[in-house]
């Protein structure tokens, strides 16, 4: 790993704690890169913050993004996010990895002191994040592609859920039973709750309690969440043997016997196809996500929404 990676910690009341976490992070990244040979060449900065949202907003502004967003709902809360800076030609020029202090929860003792005795979960989570950087460095997709509302709903859902699949697939060997169980439980909760929530949103729109824009915005976020959580879980499920006791009670049934089952299986097939293309060094065109895009489109249709693009404008048809 090159010596130009800057690791900083902000918002800590105790400088010693901040230094211990920053030094641990530097050592961890160095060892993971050494062991895995991941390409993190454009990672310029790791920012560890006690105010994750503000840190993301600051880096997004610095990199010229209009805004920053992160997952924050009852099924999943983000504690790490990679932000990218692009050249005028639409190529990645550098990355900043923003980490919430909660990323390092396992280092803190009950009295607030720091211990490096329980780091296995953090090692895996960092491995996952570094694979995201490796993926962006190794693929040849147009990072500067202009995304309209239709692409945001379909293509971005496909690419991001596949990215989460790949990160867990490639990092599965460092995973822990605790994190695997947590991801599988999150998927179970999502597959139970989200279909009901989407149905309620659509029904409220039909009776005039929600505008079309408000209904669609919320449905879109929930479809993205289903895809992302499935990507996380299927990354583990397709890479390593998972002990039966780690599966939550109803997950396997939900993956086999619900309306979403067949579509999730198709999404899984797309993930594996794209993984093979990536391993061959040939992931170079967004058209390669066509099968995944069709599946995401079908998920919307399952819930009564048909998305259509005409002359760059998104049209939403509700059954």
PDB file of C-alpha atoms in Angstrom:
ATOM      1  CA  UNK A   1       0.000   0.000   0.000  1.00  0.00           C
ATOM      2  CA  UNK A   2       1.336   3.429  -0.909  1.00  0.00           C
ATOM      3  CA  UNK A   3       2.192   5.868   1.869  1.00  0.00           C
ATOM      4  CA  UNK A   4      -0.024   8.670   0.484  1.00  0.00           C
ATOM      5  CA  UNK A   5      -3.211   7.307   2.104  1.00  0.00           C
ATOM      6  CA  UNK A   6      -4.398   9.807   4.704  1.00  0.00           C
ATOM      7  CA  UNK A   7      -6.372   8.448   7.657  1.00  0.00           C
ATOM      8  CA  UNK A   8      -7.995  10.966   9.965  1.00  0.00           C
ATOM      9  CA  UNK A   9     -10.491  10.937  12.816  1.00  0.00           C
ATOM     10  CA  UNK A  10     -12.821  13.807  13.639  1.00  0.00           C
ATOM     11  CA  UNK A  11     -15.233  14.649  16.412  1.00  0.00           C
ATOM     12  CA  UNK A  12     -13.601  12.540  19.128  1.00  0.00           C
ATOM     13  CA  UNK A  13     -13.460  14.039  22.599  1.00  0.00           C
ATOM     14  CA  UNK A  14     -10.379  11.983  23.434  1.00  0.00           C
ATOM     15  CA  UNK A  15      -7.352  12.377  21.167  1.00  0.00           C
ATOM     16  CA  UNK A  16      -5.814   9.102  22.344  1.00  0.00           C
ATOM     17  CA  UNK A  17      -8.913   7.145  21.322  1.00  0.00           C
ATOM     18  CA  UNK A  18      -8.906   8.819  17.929  1.00  0.00           C
ATOM     19  CA  UNK A  19      -5.230   7.962  17.403  1.00  0.00           C
ATOM     20  CA  UNK A  20      -5.666   4.322  18.424  1.00  0.00           C
ATOM     21  CA  UNK A  21      -8.570   3.848  15.986  1.00  0.00           C
ATOM     22  CA  UNK A  22      -6.777   5.664  13.155  1.00  0.00           C
ATOM     23  CA  UNK A  23      -3.571   3.647  13.637  1.00  0.00           C
ATOM     24  CA  UNK A  24      -5.534   0.396  13.855  1.00  0.00           C
ATOM     25  CA  UNK A  25      -7.316   1.306  10.610  1.00  0.00           C
ATOM     26  CA  UNK A  26      -4.024   2.030   8.840  1.00  0.00           C
ATOM     27  CA  UNK A  27      -2.543  -1.302   9.927  1.00  0.00           C
ATOM     28  CA  UNK A  28      -5.697  -3.211   9.039  1.00  0.00           C
ATOM     29  CA  UNK A  29      -5.902  -1.795   5.514  1.00  0.00           C
ATOM     30  CA  UNK A  30      -2.205  -2.470   4.935  1.00  0.00           C
ATOM     31  CA  UNK A  31      -2.537  -6.109   6.048  1.00  0.00           C
ATOM     32  CA  UNK A  32      -5.723  -6.759   4.067  1.00  0.00           C
ATOM     33  CA  UNK A  33      -4.207  -5.373   0.876  1.00  0.00           C
ATOM     34  CA  UNK A  34      -1.074  -7.438   1.435  1.00  0.00           C
ATOM     35  CA  UNK A  35      -3.080 -10.633   1.936  1.00  0.00           C
ATOM     36  CA  UNK A  36      -5.690 -10.137  -0.791  1.00  0.00           C
ATOM     37  CA  UNK A  37      -3.807  -8.111  -3.448  1.00  0.00           C
ATOM     38  CA  UNK A  38      -6.805  -5.811  -3.848  1.00  0.00           C
ATOM     39  CA  UNK A  39      -6.356  -2.758  -6.051  1.00  0.00           C
ATOM     40  CA  UNK A  40      -7.054   0.275  -3.843  1.00  0.00           C
ATOM     41  CA  UNK A  41      -4.704   2.561  -5.758  1.00  0.00           C
ATOM     42  CA  UNK A  42      -7.091   5.540  -5.896  1.00  0.00           C
ATOM     43  CA  UNK A  43      -8.070   5.464  -2.232  1.00  0.00           C
ATOM     44  CA  UNK A  44      -6.624   8.766  -0.989  1.00  0.00           C
ATOM     45  CA  UNK A  45      -8.361   9.219   2.335  1.00  0.00           C
ATOM     46  CA  UNK A  46     -10.175   7.377   5.110  1.00  0.00           C
ATOM     47  CA  UNK A  47     -12.246   9.674   7.320  1.00  0.00           C
ATOM     48  CA  UNK A  48     -13.482   8.294  10.646  1.00  0.00           C
ATOM     49  CA  UNK A  49     -16.202  10.529  12.047  1.00  0.00           C
ATOM     50  CA  UNK A  50     -18.437  10.808  15.072  1.00  0.00           C
ATOM     51  CA  UNK A  51     -20.902  12.674  12.818  1.00  0.00           C
ATOM     52  CA  UNK A  52     -21.279  10.381   9.819  1.00  0.00           C
ATOM     53  CA  UNK A  53     -23.944  12.413   8.027  1.00  0.00           C
ATOM     54  CA  UNK A  54     -22.015  15.685   8.216  1.00  0.00           C
ATOM     55  CA  UNK A  55     -18.775  14.002   7.152  1.00  0.00           C
ATOM     56  CA  UNK A  56     -20.485  12.544   4.087  1.00  0.00           C
ATOM     57  CA  UNK A  57     -21.986  15.916   3.207  1.00  0.00           C
ATOM     58  CA  UNK A  58     -18.597  17.642   3.497  1.00  0.00           C
ATOM     59  CA  UNK A  59     -16.792  15.147   1.243  1.00  0.00           C
ATOM     60  CA  UNK A  60     -19.677  15.133  -1.248  1.00  0.00           C
ATOM     61  CA  UNK A  61     -19.448  18.929  -1.488  1.00  0.00           C
ATOM     62  CA  UNK A  62     -15.669  18.768  -1.887  1.00  0.00           C
ATOM     63  CA  UNK A  63     -16.026  16.233  -4.705  1.00  0.00           C
ATOM     64  CA  UNK A  64     -18.661  18.272  -6.478  1.00  0.00           C
ATOM     65  CA  UNK A  65     -21.666  16.065  -5.767  1.00  0.00           C
ATOM     66  CA  UNK A  66     -25.006  17.826  -5.403  1.00  0.00           C
ATOM     67  CA  UNK A  67     -25.838  15.844  -2.261  1.00  0.00           C
ATOM     68  CA  UNK A  68     -24.977  12.757  -0.254  1.00  0.00           C
ATOM     69  CA  UNK A  69     -27.310  10.020   0.901  1.00  0.00           C
ATOM     70  CA  UNK A  70     -27.014   6.824   2.883  1.00  0.00           C
ATOM     71  CA  UNK A  71     -29.224   3.970   4.016  1.00  0.00           C
ATOM     72  CA  UNK A  72     -31.007   4.751   7.270  1.00  0.00           C
ATOM     73  CA  UNK A  73     -34.136   2.754   8.015  1.00  0.00           C
ATOM     74  CA  UNK A  74     -35.368   0.017  10.320  1.00  0.00           C
ATOM     75  CA  UNK A  75     -33.981  -2.740   8.095  1.00  0.00           C
ATOM     76  CA  UNK A  76     -30.503  -1.294   7.557  1.00  0.00           C
ATOM     77  CA  UNK A  77     -28.336   1.632   8.673  1.00  0.00           C
ATOM     78  CA  UNK A  78     -25.122   2.529   6.858  1.00  0.00           C
ATOM     79  CA  UNK A  79     -21.921   2.990   8.858  1.00  0.00           C
ATOM     80  CA  UNK A  80     -19.538   3.204   5.878  1.00  0.00           C
ATOM     81  CA  UNK A  81     -19.709   4.854   2.485  1.00  0.00           C
ATOM     82  CA  UNK A  82     -17.318   5.292  -0.398  1.00  0.00           C
ATOM     83  CA  UNK A  83     -17.347   8.620  -2.245  1.00  0.00           C
ATOM     84  CA  UNK A  84     -15.634   9.164  -5.575  1.00  0.00           C
ATOM     85  CA  UNK A  85     -14.146  12.103  -7.408  1.00  0.00           C
ATOM     86  CA  UNK A  86     -14.261  12.070 -11.202  1.00  0.00           C
ATOM     87  CA  UNK A  87     -12.052  13.589 -13.870  1.00  0.00           C
ATOM     88  CA  UNK A  88     -13.536  15.732 -16.640  1.00  0.00           C
ATOM     89  CA  UNK A  89     -13.470  12.580 -18.798  1.00  0.00           C
ATOM     90  CA  UNK A  90     -15.692  10.665 -16.382  1.00  0.00           C
ATOM     91  CA  UNK A  91     -12.924   8.531 -14.888  1.00  0.00           C
ATOM     92  CA  UNK A  92     -12.330   7.912 -11.197  1.00  0.00           C
ATOM     93  CA  UNK A  93      -9.510  10.105  -9.924  1.00  0.00           C
ATOM     94  CA  UNK A  94      -9.735   9.376  -6.203  1.00  0.00           C
ATOM     95  CA  UNK A  95     -11.850   7.862  -3.442  1.00  0.00           C
ATOM     96  CA  UNK A  96     -12.586   8.761   0.158  1.00  0.00           C
ATOM     97  CA  UNK A  97     -13.941   6.111   2.498  1.00  0.00           C
ATOM     98  CA  UNK A  98     -16.081   7.654   5.234  1.00  0.00           C
ATOM     99  CA  UNK A  99     -16.545   5.494   8.335  1.00  0.00           C
ATOM    100  CA  UNK A 100     -18.875   6.148  11.230  1.00  0.00           C
ATOM    101  CA  UNK A 101     -17.421   5.648  14.693  1.00  0.00           C
ATOM    102  CA  UNK A 102     -20.032   2.877  14.957  1.00  0.00           C
ATOM    103  CA  UNK A 103     -17.991   0.924  12.416  1.00  0.00           C
ATOM    104  CA  UNK A 104     -15.557   0.389  15.316  1.00  0.00           C
ATOM    105  CA  UNK A 105     -18.180  -0.490  17.935  1.00  0.00           C
ATOM    106  CA  UNK A 106     -16.425  -3.761  18.864  1.00  0.00           C
ATOM    107  CA  UNK A 107     -13.301  -1.877  19.952  1.00  0.00           C
ATOM    108  CA  UNK A 108     -15.090  -0.049  22.754  1.00  0.00           C
ATOM    109  CA  UNK A 109     -15.358  -1.489  26.243  1.00  0.00           C
ATOM    110  CA  UNK A 110     -18.326  -0.678  28.445  1.00  0.00           C
ATOM    111  CA  UNK A 111     -16.321   2.019  30.250  1.00  0.00           C
ATOM    112  CA  UNK A 112     -15.489   3.731  26.950  1.00  0.00           C
ATOM    113  CA  UNK A 113     -11.905   2.510  26.804  1.00  0.00           C
ATOM    114  CA  UNK A 114     -10.452   0.878  23.697  1.00  0.00           C
ATOM    115  CA  UNK A 115      -9.399  -2.749  23.289  1.00  0.00           C
ATOM    116  CA  UNK A 116      -8.081  -4.539  20.193  1.00  0.00           C
ATOM    117  CA  UNK A 117      -9.118  -7.983  21.458  1.00  0.00           C
ATOM    118  CA  UNK A 118     -12.295  -8.296  19.349  1.00  0.00           C
ATOM    119  CA  UNK A 119     -11.615  -7.164  15.812  1.00  0.00           C
ATOM    120  CA  UNK A 120     -12.929  -9.991  13.597  1.00  0.00           C
ATOM    121  CA  UNK A 121     -16.160  -8.207  12.621  1.00  0.00           C
ATOM    122  CA  UNK A 122     -14.286  -5.002  11.793  1.00  0.00           C
ATOM    123  CA  UNK A 123     -11.752  -6.910   9.698  1.00  0.00           C
ATOM    124  CA  UNK A 124     -14.530  -8.359   7.573  1.00  0.00           C
ATOM    125  CA  UNK A 125     -16.370  -5.062   7.185  1.00  0.00           C
ATOM    126  CA  UNK A 126     -13.165  -3.346   6.086  1.00  0.00           C
ATOM    127  CA  UNK A 127     -12.475  -6.199   3.652  1.00  0.00           C
ATOM    128  CA  UNK A 128     -15.942  -5.606   2.181  1.00  0.00           C
ATOM    129  CA  UNK A 129     -15.304  -1.860   1.769  1.00  0.00           C
ATOM    130  CA  UNK A 130     -11.913  -2.358   0.116  1.00  0.00           C
ATOM    131  CA  UNK A 131     -13.505  -4.686  -2.434  1.00  0.00           C
ATOM    132  CA  UNK A 132     -15.820  -1.853  -3.477  1.00  0.00           C
ATOM    133  CA  UNK A 133     -12.714   0.194  -4.289  1.00  0.00           C
ATOM    134  CA  UNK A 134     -11.096  -2.760  -6.062  1.00  0.00           C
ATOM    135  CA  UNK A 135     -14.238  -3.236  -8.149  1.00  0.00           C
ATOM    136  CA  UNK A 136     -14.293   0.391  -9.279  1.00  0.00           C
ATOM    137  CA  UNK A 137     -10.584   0.318 -10.103  1.00  0.00           C
ATOM    138  CA  UNK A 138     -10.769  -2.938 -12.048  1.00  0.00           C
ATOM    139  CA  UNK A 139     -14.022  -2.531 -13.985  1.00  0.00           C
ATOM    140  CA  UNK A 140     -14.179  -0.351 -17.086  1.00  0.00           C
ATOM    141  CA  UNK A 141     -17.660   1.081 -16.691  1.00  0.00           C
ATOM    142  CA  UNK A 142     -18.274   4.748 -17.483  1.00  0.00           C
ATOM    143  CA  UNK A 143     -18.216   6.334 -14.036  1.00  0.00           C
ATOM    144  CA  UNK A 144     -19.413   9.635 -15.467  1.00  0.00           C
ATOM    145  CA  UNK A 145     -22.550   8.232 -17.098  1.00  0.00           C
ATOM    146  CA  UNK A 146     -25.452  10.662 -16.889  1.00  0.00           C
ATOM    147  CA  UNK A 147     -28.278   8.989 -14.999  1.00  0.00           C
ATOM    148  CA  UNK A 148     -31.900   9.993 -15.557  1.00  0.00           C
ATOM    149  CA  UNK A 149     -34.813   9.085 -13.305  1.00  0.00           C
ATOM    150  CA  UNK A 150     -35.445   5.804 -15.112  1.00  0.00           C
ATOM    151  CA  UNK A 151     -31.803   4.738 -14.793  1.00  0.00           C
ATOM    152  CA  UNK A 152     -31.855   5.676 -11.130  1.00  0.00           C
ATOM    153  CA  UNK A 153     -34.764   3.314 -10.536  1.00  0.00           C
ATOM    154  CA  UNK A 154     -33.537   0.410 -12.668  1.00  0.00           C
ATOM    155  CA  UNK A 155     -29.854   0.516 -13.639  1.00  0.00           C
ATOM    156  CA  UNK A 156     -28.551   2.022 -10.402  1.00  0.00           C
ATOM    157  CA  UNK A 157     -30.502  -0.558  -8.405  1.00  0.00           C
ATOM    158  CA  UNK A 158     -28.932  -3.336 -10.484  1.00  0.00           C
ATOM    159  CA  UNK A 159     -25.375  -2.029 -10.285  1.00  0.00           C
ATOM    160  CA  UNK A 160     -25.428  -1.221  -6.579  1.00  0.00           C
ATOM    161  CA  UNK A 161     -27.046  -4.481  -5.479  1.00  0.00           C
ATOM    162  CA  UNK A 162     -24.575  -6.424  -7.629  1.00  0.00           C
ATOM    163  CA  UNK A 163     -21.726  -4.435  -6.070  1.00  0.00           C
ATOM    164  CA  UNK A 164     -22.895  -5.443  -2.584  1.00  0.00           C
ATOM    165  CA  UNK A 165     -23.169  -9.053  -3.754  1.00  0.00           C
ATOM    166  CA  UNK A 166     -19.623  -8.985  -5.139  1.00  0.00           C
ATOM    167  CA  UNK A 167     -18.167  -7.390  -1.996  1.00  0.00           C
ATOM    168  CA  UNK A 168     -19.648 -10.077   0.249  1.00  0.00           C
ATOM    169  CA  UNK A 169     -18.888 -12.861  -2.232  1.00  0.00           C
ATOM    170  CA  UNK A 170     -15.204 -11.902  -2.373  1.00  0.00           C
ATOM    171  CA  UNK A 171     -14.882 -11.181   1.363  1.00  0.00           C
ATOM    172  CA  UNK A 172     -16.885 -14.161   2.624  1.00  0.00           C
ATOM    173  CA  UNK A 173     -13.790 -15.950   3.906  1.00  0.00           C
ATOM    174  CA  UNK A 174     -13.261 -13.239   6.543  1.00  0.00           C
ATOM    175  CA  UNK A 175     -16.934 -13.116   7.522  1.00  0.00           C
ATOM    176  CA  UNK A 176     -18.107 -13.988  11.014  1.00  0.00           C
ATOM    177  CA  UNK A 177     -21.189 -15.922  12.164  1.00  0.00           C
ATOM    178  CA  UNK A 178     -22.483 -12.757  13.831  1.00  0.00           C
ATOM    179  CA  UNK A 179     -22.357 -10.675  10.653  1.00  0.00           C
ATOM    180  CA  UNK A 180     -23.738 -13.442   8.454  1.00  0.00           C
ATOM    181  CA  UNK A 181     -26.657 -13.956  10.814  1.00  0.00           C
ATOM    182  CA  UNK A 182     -27.291 -10.209  10.934  1.00  0.00           C
ATOM    183  CA  UNK A 183     -27.389  -9.918   7.134  1.00  0.00           C
ATOM    184  CA  UNK A 184     -29.677 -12.923   6.744  1.00  0.00           C
ATOM    185  CA  UNK A 185     -31.990 -11.593   9.459  1.00  0.00           C
ATOM    186  CA  UNK A 186     -32.128  -8.185   7.766  1.00  0.00           C
ATOM    187  CA  UNK A 187     -33.145  -9.853   4.511  1.00  0.00           C
ATOM    188  CA  UNK A 188     -35.815 -11.906   6.283  1.00  0.00           C
ATOM    189  CA  UNK A 189     -37.262  -8.771   7.885  1.00  0.00           C
ATOM    190  CA  UNK A 190     -37.236  -6.943   4.558  1.00  0.00           C
ATOM    191  CA  UNK A 191     -38.975  -9.770   2.703  1.00  0.00           C
ATOM    192  CA  UNK A 192     -41.686  -9.873   5.380  1.00  0.00           C
ATOM    193  CA  UNK A 193     -42.230  -6.136   5.865  1.00  0.00           C
ATOM    194  CA  UNK A 194     -41.414  -4.365   2.608  1.00  0.00           C
ATOM    195  CA  UNK A 195     -43.990  -6.023   0.317  1.00  0.00           C
ATOM    196  CA  UNK A 196     -46.689  -5.002   2.799  1.00  0.00           C
ATOM    197  CA  UNK A 197     -45.291  -1.477   3.004  1.00  0.00           C
ATOM    198  CA  UNK A 198     -45.194  -1.125  -0.792  1.00  0.00           C
ATOM    199  CA  UNK A 199     -48.749  -2.429  -1.123  1.00  0.00           C
ATOM    200  CA  UNK A 200     -49.872   0.127   1.459  1.00  0.00           C
ATOM    201  CA  UNK A 201     -48.120   2.965  -0.375  1.00  0.00           C
ATOM    202  CA  UNK A 202     -49.711   2.036  -3.693  1.00  0.00           C
ATOM    203  CA  UNK A 203     -53.160   1.722  -2.107  1.00  0.00           C
ATOM    204  CA  UNK A 204     -52.803   5.103  -0.387  1.00  0.00           C
ATOM    205  CA  UNK A 205     -51.949   6.648  -3.747  1.00  0.00           C
ATOM    206  CA  UNK A 206     -55.002   5.039  -5.358  1.00  0.00           C
ATOM    207  CA  UNK A 207     -57.357   6.553  -2.786  1.00  0.00           C
ATOM    208  CA  UNK A 208     -55.735   9.982  -2.988  1.00  0.00           C
ATOM    209  CA  UNK A 209     -53.808   9.972   0.286  1.00  0.00           C
ATOM    210  CA  UNK A 210     -50.425  10.204  -1.441  1.00  0.00           C
ATOM    211  CA  UNK A 211     -49.263  11.989  -4.562  1.00  0.00           C
ATOM    212  CA  UNK A 212     -47.776   9.909  -7.363  1.00  0.00           C
ATOM    213  CA  UNK A 213     -44.337  11.417  -6.735  1.00  0.00           C
ATOM    214  CA  UNK A 214     -44.424  10.703  -3.013  1.00  0.00           C
ATOM    215  CA  UNK A 215     -45.652   7.146  -3.508  1.00  0.00           C
ATOM    216  CA  UNK A 216     -43.069   6.405  -6.199  1.00  0.00           C
ATOM    217  CA  UNK A 217     -40.171   7.916  -4.232  1.00  0.00           C
ATOM    218  CA  UNK A 218     -40.894   5.659  -1.264  1.00  0.00           C
ATOM    219  CA  UNK A 219     -41.536   2.556  -3.377  1.00  0.00           C
ATOM    220  CA  UNK A 220     -38.282   3.110  -5.280  1.00  0.00           C
ATOM    221  CA  UNK A 221     -36.269   3.266  -2.055  1.00  0.00           C
ATOM    222  CA  UNK A 222     -37.897   0.079  -0.797  1.00  0.00           C
ATOM    223  CA  UNK A 223     -37.215  -1.807  -4.040  1.00  0.00           C
ATOM    224  CA  UNK A 224     -33.590  -0.686  -3.834  1.00  0.00           C
ATOM    225  CA  UNK A 225     -33.423  -1.916  -0.254  1.00  0.00           C
ATOM    226  CA  UNK A 226     -34.769  -5.356  -1.174  1.00  0.00           C
ATOM    227  CA  UNK A 227     -32.210  -5.667  -3.978  1.00  0.00           C
ATOM    228  CA  UNK A 228     -29.308  -4.481  -1.832  1.00  0.00           C
ATOM    229  CA  UNK A 229     -30.129  -6.728   1.110  1.00  0.00           C
ATOM    230  CA  UNK A 230     -30.527  -9.677  -1.232  1.00  0.00           C
ATOM    231  CA  UNK A 231     -27.159  -8.822  -2.773  1.00  0.00           C
ATOM    232  CA  UNK A 232     -25.512  -8.829   0.650  1.00  0.00           C
ATOM    233  CA  UNK A 233     -27.067 -12.131   1.673  1.00  0.00           C
ATOM    234  CA  UNK A 234     -26.613 -13.951  -1.635  1.00  0.00           C
ATOM    235  CA  UNK A 235     -22.951 -12.938  -1.623  1.00  0.00           C
ATOM    236  CA  UNK A 236     -22.478 -15.090   1.464  1.00  0.00           C
ATOM    237  CA  UNK A 237     -24.878 -17.829   0.391  1.00  0.00           C
ATOM    238  CA  UNK A 238     -23.161 -18.412  -2.956  1.00  0.00           C
ATOM    239  CA  UNK A 239     -19.584 -18.191  -1.664  1.00  0.00           C
ATOM    240  CA  UNK A 240     -19.404 -20.233   1.536  1.00  0.00           C
ATOM    241  CA  UNK A 241     -21.293 -22.967   3.348  1.00  0.00           C
ATOM    242  CA  UNK A 242     -23.502 -21.323   5.956  1.00  0.00           C
ATOM    243  CA  UNK A 243     -24.361 -23.284   9.074  1.00  0.00           C
ATOM    244  CA  UNK A 244     -28.130 -23.973   9.304  1.00  0.00           C
ATOM    245  CA  UNK A 245     -28.378 -22.311  12.727  1.00  0.00           C
ATOM    246  CA  UNK A 246     -27.457 -18.957  11.177  1.00  0.00           C
ATOM    247  CA  UNK A 247     -30.550 -18.881   8.981  1.00  0.00           C
ATOM    248  CA  UNK A 248     -33.504 -17.063  10.570  1.00  0.00           C
ATOM    249  CA  UNK A 249     -36.689 -19.175  10.909  1.00  0.00           C
ATOM    250  CA  UNK A 250     -38.617 -18.168   7.780  1.00  0.00           C
ATOM    251  CA  UNK A 251     -35.924 -16.971   5.361  1.00  0.00           C
ATOM    252  CA  UNK A 252     -35.573 -20.112   3.266  1.00  0.00           C
ATOM    253  CA  UNK A 253     -39.340 -20.354   2.914  1.00  0.00           C
ATOM    254  CA  UNK A 254     -39.501 -16.676   1.899  1.00  0.00           C
ATOM    255  CA  UNK A 255     -36.856 -17.340  -0.761  1.00  0.00           C
ATOM    256  CA  UNK A 256     -38.763 -20.311  -2.157  1.00  0.00           C
ATOM    257  CA  UNK A 257     -42.469 -19.726  -1.728  1.00  0.00           C
ATOM    258  CA  UNK A 258     -43.333 -16.039  -2.109  1.00  0.00           C
ATOM    259  CA  UNK A 259     -44.212 -13.856  -5.088  1.00  0.00           C
ATOM    260  CA  UNK A 260     -40.694 -12.422  -5.038  1.00  0.00           C
ATOM    261  CA  UNK A 261     -38.960 -15.826  -5.036  1.00  0.00           C
ATOM    262  CA  UNK A 262     -38.663 -16.403  -8.767  1.00  0.00           C
ATOM    263  CA  UNK A 263     -37.500 -12.826  -9.372  1.00  0.00           C
ATOM    264  CA  UNK A 264     -34.825 -13.053  -6.689  1.00  0.00           C
ATOM    265  CA  UNK A 265     -33.577 -16.287  -8.262  1.00  0.00           C
ATOM    266  CA  UNK A 266     -33.281 -14.475 -11.602  1.00  0.00           C
ATOM    267  CA  UNK A 267     -31.440 -11.642  -9.879  1.00  0.00           C
ATOM    268  CA  UNK A 268     -29.067 -14.212  -8.371  1.00  0.00           C
ATOM    269  CA  UNK A 269     -28.359 -15.649 -11.820  1.00  0.00           C
ATOM    270  CA  UNK A 270     -27.553 -12.149 -13.089  1.00  0.00           C
ATOM    271  CA  UNK A 271     -25.237 -11.490 -10.146  1.00  0.00           C
ATOM    272  CA  UNK A 272     -23.261 -14.661 -10.878  1.00  0.00           C
ATOM    273  CA  UNK A 273     -23.043 -13.893 -14.598  1.00  0.00           C
ATOM    274  CA  UNK A 274     -21.763 -10.381 -13.890  1.00  0.00           C
ATOM    275  CA  UNK A 275     -19.279 -11.722 -11.333  1.00  0.00           C
ATOM    276  CA  UNK A 276     -17.787 -14.026 -13.963  1.00  0.00           C
ATOM    277  CA  UNK A 277     -17.553 -11.155 -16.476  1.00  0.00           C
ATOM    278  CA  UNK A 278     -15.837  -9.014 -13.830  1.00  0.00           C
ATOM    279  CA  UNK A 279     -13.353 -11.783 -13.001  1.00  0.00           C
ATOM    280  CA  UNK A 280     -12.490 -11.985 -16.693  1.00  0.00           C
ATOM    281  CA  UNK A 281     -11.719  -8.260 -16.719  1.00  0.00           C
ATOM    282  CA  UNK A 282     -14.467  -7.588 -19.255  1.00  0.00           C
ATOM    283  CA  UNK A 283     -17.035  -5.584 -17.279  1.00  0.00           C
ATOM    284  CA  UNK A 284     -17.026  -2.539 -19.533  1.00  0.00           C
ATOM    285  CA  UNK A 285     -20.580  -1.681 -20.580  1.00  0.00           C
ATOM    286  CA  UNK A 286     -23.781  -1.013 -18.653  1.00  0.00           C
ATOM    287  CA  UNK A 287     -25.630  -3.081 -21.247  1.00  0.00           C
ATOM    288  CA  UNK A 288     -24.126  -6.096 -19.487  1.00  0.00           C
ATOM    289  CA  UNK A 289     -26.611  -5.400 -16.672  1.00  0.00           C
ATOM    290  CA  UNK A 290     -29.572  -5.957 -19.020  1.00  0.00           C
ATOM    291  CA  UNK A 291     -30.764  -9.188 -17.354  1.00  0.00           C
ATOM    292  CA  UNK A 292     -30.540  -7.660 -13.888  1.00  0.00           C
ATOM    293  CA  UNK A 293     -32.367  -4.561 -15.155  1.00  0.00           C
ATOM    294  CA  UNK A 294     -35.217  -6.695 -16.516  1.00  0.00           C
ATOM    295  CA  UNK A 295     -35.570  -8.369 -13.128  1.00  0.00           C
ATOM    296  CA  UNK A 296     -35.659  -5.063 -11.239  1.00  0.00           C
ATOM    297  CA  UNK A 297     -38.290  -3.815 -13.695  1.00  0.00           C
ATOM    298  CA  UNK A 298     -40.311  -6.982 -13.011  1.00  0.00           C
ATOM    299  CA  UNK A 299     -40.128  -6.361  -9.255  1.00  0.00           C
ATOM    300  CA  UNK A 300     -41.826  -2.997  -9.796  1.00  0.00           C
ATOM    301  CA  UNK A 301     -44.470  -4.696 -11.957  1.00  0.00           C
ATOM    302  CA  UNK A 302     -45.056  -7.278  -9.231  1.00  0.00           C
ATOM    303  CA  UNK A 303     -46.162  -4.427  -6.982  1.00  0.00           C
ATOM    304  CA  UNK A 304     -48.383  -2.868  -9.651  1.00  0.00           C
ATOM    305  CA  UNK A 305     -46.004  -0.264 -11.102  1.00  0.00           C
ATOM    306  CA  UNK A 306     -44.750  -0.212 -14.676  1.00  0.00           C
ATOM    307  CA  UNK A 307     -41.880   2.161 -15.363  1.00  0.00           C
ATOM    308  CA  UNK A 308     -41.417   3.527 -18.862  1.00  0.00           C
ATOM    309  CA  UNK A 309     -38.996   6.007 -20.429  1.00  0.00           C
ATOM    310  CA  UNK A 310     -40.016   8.182 -23.351  1.00  0.00           C
ATOM    311  CA  UNK A 311     -37.600  10.788 -24.706  1.00  0.00           C
ATOM    312  CA  UNK A 312     -35.681  10.810 -21.438  1.00  0.00           C
ATOM    313  CA  UNK A 313     -38.775  11.266 -19.268  1.00  0.00           C
ATOM    314  CA  UNK A 314     -39.910   8.699 -16.701  1.00  0.00           C
ATOM    315  CA  UNK A 315     -43.556   7.629 -16.827  1.00  0.00           C
ATOM    316  CA  UNK A 316     -45.099   5.586 -14.027  1.00  0.00           C
ATOM    317  CA  UNK A 317     -48.149   3.471 -14.778  1.00  0.00           C
ATOM    318  CA  UNK A 318     -50.110   2.122 -11.805  1.00  0.00           C
ATOM    319  CA  UNK A 319     -52.308  -0.945 -12.219  1.00  0.00           C
TER     320      UNK A 319
END
